[in-house]
PDB file of C-alpha atoms in Angstrom:
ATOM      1  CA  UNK K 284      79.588 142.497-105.405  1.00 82.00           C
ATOM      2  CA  UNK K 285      75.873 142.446-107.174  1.00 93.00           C
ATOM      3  CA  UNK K 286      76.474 143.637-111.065  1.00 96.00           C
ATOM      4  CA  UNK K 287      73.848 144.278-113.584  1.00 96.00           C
ATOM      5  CA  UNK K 288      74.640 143.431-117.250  1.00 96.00           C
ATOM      6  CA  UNK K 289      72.263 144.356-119.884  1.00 96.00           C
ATOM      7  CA  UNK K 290      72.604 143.771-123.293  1.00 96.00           C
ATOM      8  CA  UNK K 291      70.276 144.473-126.619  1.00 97.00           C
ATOM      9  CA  UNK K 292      70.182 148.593-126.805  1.00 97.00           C
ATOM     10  CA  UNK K 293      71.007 150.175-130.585  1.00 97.00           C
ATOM     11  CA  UNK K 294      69.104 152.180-133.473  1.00 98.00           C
ATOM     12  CA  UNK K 295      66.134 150.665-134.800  1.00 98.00           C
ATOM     13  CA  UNK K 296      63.563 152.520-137.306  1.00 98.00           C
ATOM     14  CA  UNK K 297      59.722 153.568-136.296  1.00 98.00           C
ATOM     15  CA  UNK K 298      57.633 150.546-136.104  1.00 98.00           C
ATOM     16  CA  UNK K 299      60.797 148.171-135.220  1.00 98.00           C
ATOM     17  CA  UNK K 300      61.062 146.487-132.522  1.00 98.00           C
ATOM     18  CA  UNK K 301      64.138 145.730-129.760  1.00 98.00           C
ATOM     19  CA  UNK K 302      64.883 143.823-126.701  1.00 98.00           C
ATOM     20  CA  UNK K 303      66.808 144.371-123.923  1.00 98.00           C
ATOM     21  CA  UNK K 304      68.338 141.507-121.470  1.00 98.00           C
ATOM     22  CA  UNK K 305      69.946 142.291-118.346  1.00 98.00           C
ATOM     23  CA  UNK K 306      71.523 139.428-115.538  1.00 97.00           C
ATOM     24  CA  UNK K 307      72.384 139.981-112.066  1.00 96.00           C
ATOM     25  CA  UNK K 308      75.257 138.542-110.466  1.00 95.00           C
ATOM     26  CA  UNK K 309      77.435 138.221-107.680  1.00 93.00           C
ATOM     27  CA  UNK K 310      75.832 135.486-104.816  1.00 93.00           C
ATOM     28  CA  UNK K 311      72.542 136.513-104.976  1.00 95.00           C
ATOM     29  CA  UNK K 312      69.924 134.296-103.815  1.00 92.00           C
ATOM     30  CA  UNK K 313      66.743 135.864-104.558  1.00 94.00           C
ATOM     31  CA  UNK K 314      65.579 139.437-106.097  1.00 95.00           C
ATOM     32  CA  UNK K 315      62.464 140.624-104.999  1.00 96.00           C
ATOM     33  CA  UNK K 316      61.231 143.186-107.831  1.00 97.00           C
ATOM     34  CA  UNK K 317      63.255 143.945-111.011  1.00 97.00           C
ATOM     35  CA  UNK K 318      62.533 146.761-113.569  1.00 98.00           C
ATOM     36  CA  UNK K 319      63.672 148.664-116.463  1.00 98.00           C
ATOM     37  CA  UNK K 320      63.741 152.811-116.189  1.00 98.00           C
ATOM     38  CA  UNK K 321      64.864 155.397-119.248  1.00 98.00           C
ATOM     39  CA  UNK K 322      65.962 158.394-119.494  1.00 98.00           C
ATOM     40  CA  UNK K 323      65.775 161.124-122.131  1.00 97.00           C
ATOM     41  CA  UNK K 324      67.405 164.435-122.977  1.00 91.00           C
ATOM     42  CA  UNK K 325      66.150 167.033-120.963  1.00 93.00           C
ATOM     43  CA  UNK K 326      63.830 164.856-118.416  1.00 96.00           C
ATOM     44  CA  UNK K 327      63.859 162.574-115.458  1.00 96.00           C
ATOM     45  CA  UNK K 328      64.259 159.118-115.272  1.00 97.00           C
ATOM     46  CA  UNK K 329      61.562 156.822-115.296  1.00 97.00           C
ATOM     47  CA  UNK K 330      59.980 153.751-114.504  1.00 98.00           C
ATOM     48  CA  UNK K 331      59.140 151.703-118.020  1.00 98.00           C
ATOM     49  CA  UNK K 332      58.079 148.507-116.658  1.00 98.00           C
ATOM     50  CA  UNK K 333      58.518 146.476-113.496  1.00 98.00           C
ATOM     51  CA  UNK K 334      58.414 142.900-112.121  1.00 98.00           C
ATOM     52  CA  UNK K 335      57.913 141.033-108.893  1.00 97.00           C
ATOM     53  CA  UNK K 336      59.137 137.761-108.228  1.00 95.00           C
ATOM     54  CA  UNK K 337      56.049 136.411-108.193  1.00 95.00           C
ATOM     55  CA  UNK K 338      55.139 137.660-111.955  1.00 96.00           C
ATOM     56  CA  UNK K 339      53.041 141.002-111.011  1.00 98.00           C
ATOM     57  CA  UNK K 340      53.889 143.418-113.420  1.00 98.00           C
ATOM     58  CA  UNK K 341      53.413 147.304-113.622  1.00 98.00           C
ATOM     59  CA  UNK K 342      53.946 149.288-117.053  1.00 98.00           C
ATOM     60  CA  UNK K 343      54.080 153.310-117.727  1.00 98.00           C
ATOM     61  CA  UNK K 344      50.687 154.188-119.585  1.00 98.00           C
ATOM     62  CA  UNK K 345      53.635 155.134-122.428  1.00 97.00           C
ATOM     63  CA  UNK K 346      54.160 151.319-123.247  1.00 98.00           C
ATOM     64  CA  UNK K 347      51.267 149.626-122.322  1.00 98.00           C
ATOM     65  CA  UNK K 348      50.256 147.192-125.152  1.00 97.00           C
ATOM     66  CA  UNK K 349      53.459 147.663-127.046  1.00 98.00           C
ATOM     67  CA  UNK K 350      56.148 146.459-124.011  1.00 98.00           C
ATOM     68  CA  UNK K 351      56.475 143.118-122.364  1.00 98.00           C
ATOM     69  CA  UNK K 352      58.188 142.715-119.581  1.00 98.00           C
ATOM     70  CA  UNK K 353      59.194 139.193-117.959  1.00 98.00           C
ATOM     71  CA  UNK K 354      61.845 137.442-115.870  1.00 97.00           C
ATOM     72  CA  UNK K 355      63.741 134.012-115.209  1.00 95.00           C
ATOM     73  CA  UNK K 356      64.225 134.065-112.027  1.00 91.00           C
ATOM     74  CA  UNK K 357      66.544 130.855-111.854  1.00 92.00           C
ATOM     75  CA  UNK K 358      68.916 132.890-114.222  1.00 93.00           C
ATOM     76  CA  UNK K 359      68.388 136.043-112.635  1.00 95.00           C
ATOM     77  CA  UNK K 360      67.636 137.584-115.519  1.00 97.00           C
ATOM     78  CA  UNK K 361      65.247 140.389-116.803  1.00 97.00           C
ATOM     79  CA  UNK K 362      63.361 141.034-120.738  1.00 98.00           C
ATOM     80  CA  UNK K 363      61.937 143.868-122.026  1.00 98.00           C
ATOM     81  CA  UNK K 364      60.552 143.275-125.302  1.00 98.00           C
ATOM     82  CA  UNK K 365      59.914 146.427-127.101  1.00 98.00           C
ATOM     83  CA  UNK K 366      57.366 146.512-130.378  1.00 98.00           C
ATOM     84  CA  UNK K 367      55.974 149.818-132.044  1.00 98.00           C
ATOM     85  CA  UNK K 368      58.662 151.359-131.172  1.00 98.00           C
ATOM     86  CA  UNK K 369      58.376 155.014-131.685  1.00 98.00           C
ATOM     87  CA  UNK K 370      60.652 158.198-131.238  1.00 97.00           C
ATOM     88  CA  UNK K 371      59.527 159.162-128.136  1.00 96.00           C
ATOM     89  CA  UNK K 372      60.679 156.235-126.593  1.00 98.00           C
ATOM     90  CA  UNK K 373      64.706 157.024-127.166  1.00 98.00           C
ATOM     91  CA  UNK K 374      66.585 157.533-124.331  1.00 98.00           C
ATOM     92  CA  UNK K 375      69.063 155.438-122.334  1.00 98.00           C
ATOM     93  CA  UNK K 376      67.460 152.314-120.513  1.00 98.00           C
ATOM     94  CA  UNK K 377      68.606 151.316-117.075  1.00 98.00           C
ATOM     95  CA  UNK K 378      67.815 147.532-115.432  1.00 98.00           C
ATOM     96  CA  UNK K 379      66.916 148.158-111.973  1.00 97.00           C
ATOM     97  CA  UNK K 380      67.137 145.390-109.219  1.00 97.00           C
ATOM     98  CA  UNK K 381      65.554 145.942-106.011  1.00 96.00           C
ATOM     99  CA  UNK K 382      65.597 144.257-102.312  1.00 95.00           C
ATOM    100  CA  UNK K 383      68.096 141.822-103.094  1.00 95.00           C
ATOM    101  CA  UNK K 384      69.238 138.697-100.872  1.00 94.00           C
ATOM    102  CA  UNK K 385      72.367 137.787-100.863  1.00 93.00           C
ATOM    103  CA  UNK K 386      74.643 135.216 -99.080  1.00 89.00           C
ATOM    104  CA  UNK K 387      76.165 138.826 -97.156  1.00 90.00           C
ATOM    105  CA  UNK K 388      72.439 139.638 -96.427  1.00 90.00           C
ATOM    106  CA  UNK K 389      69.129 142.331 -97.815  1.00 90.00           C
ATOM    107  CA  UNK K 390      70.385 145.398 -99.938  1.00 89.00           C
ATOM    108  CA  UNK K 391      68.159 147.918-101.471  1.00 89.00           C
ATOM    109  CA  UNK K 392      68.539 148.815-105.460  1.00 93.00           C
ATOM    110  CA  UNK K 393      71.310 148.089-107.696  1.00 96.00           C
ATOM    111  CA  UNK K 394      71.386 149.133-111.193  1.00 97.00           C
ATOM    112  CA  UNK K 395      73.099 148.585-114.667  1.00 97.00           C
ATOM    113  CA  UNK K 396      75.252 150.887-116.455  1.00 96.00           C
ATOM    114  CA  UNK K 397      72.546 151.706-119.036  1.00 97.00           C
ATOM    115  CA  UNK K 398      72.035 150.788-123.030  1.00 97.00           C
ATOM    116  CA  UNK K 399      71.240 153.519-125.266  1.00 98.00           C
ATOM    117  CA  UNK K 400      68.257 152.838-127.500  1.00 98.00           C
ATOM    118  CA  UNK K 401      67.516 154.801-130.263  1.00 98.00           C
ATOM    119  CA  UNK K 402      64.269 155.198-132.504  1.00 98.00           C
ATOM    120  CA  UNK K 403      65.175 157.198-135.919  1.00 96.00           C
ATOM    121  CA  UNK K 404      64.528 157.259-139.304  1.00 92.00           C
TER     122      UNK K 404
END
């Protein structure tokens, strides 16, 4: 019953900037780490930036200095505010939320249906 929905994906120029919102639902009570991963033609998914509860944050050496990640976690809800953006980083961008409580009890990852994001001139 968890759902992820992000919002804030679309075409932007080189240089521009985006960001991307994404709220859980469905009883929960607390969410221990949530996170933002891409994917691109032709590779593997991976991890863009990450958040704990507690406000420890991770970033791919990618996006340091030009991503921000943060989190409310009264709402929830996950940012990921992307500046510089360059052409490299298209691909489609997937929330991630991961050991979840719930009122049913602990579940491991959920995710969002993705948002494409794309950097073009």
């Amino acid at each position: 019953q968890v759902q992820l929905v992000e919002s804030g994906g679309g075409l932007v120029q080189p240089g521009g900037s985006l960001r991307l919102s994404c709220a859980a639902s469905g009883g929960i009570f607390s969410i221990d780490t949530m996170g933002w991963y891409r994917q691109a033609p032709g590779k593997q998914r991976e991890l863009v930036a990450r958040i704990s509860s507690g406000g420890t944050t991770n970033y791919a050496d990618s996006v340091k200095g030009r991503f921000t990640i943060s989190r409310v976690n009264a709402k929830n809800t996950v940012y990921l505010q992307m500046n510089s953006l360059q052409p490299e980083d298209t691909a489609v961008y997937y929330c991630n939320a991961a050991r979840v409580r719930t009122l049913r009890g602990f579940f491991g990852d959920y995710w969002g249906q993705g948002t494409q994001v794309t950097v073009s001139s």
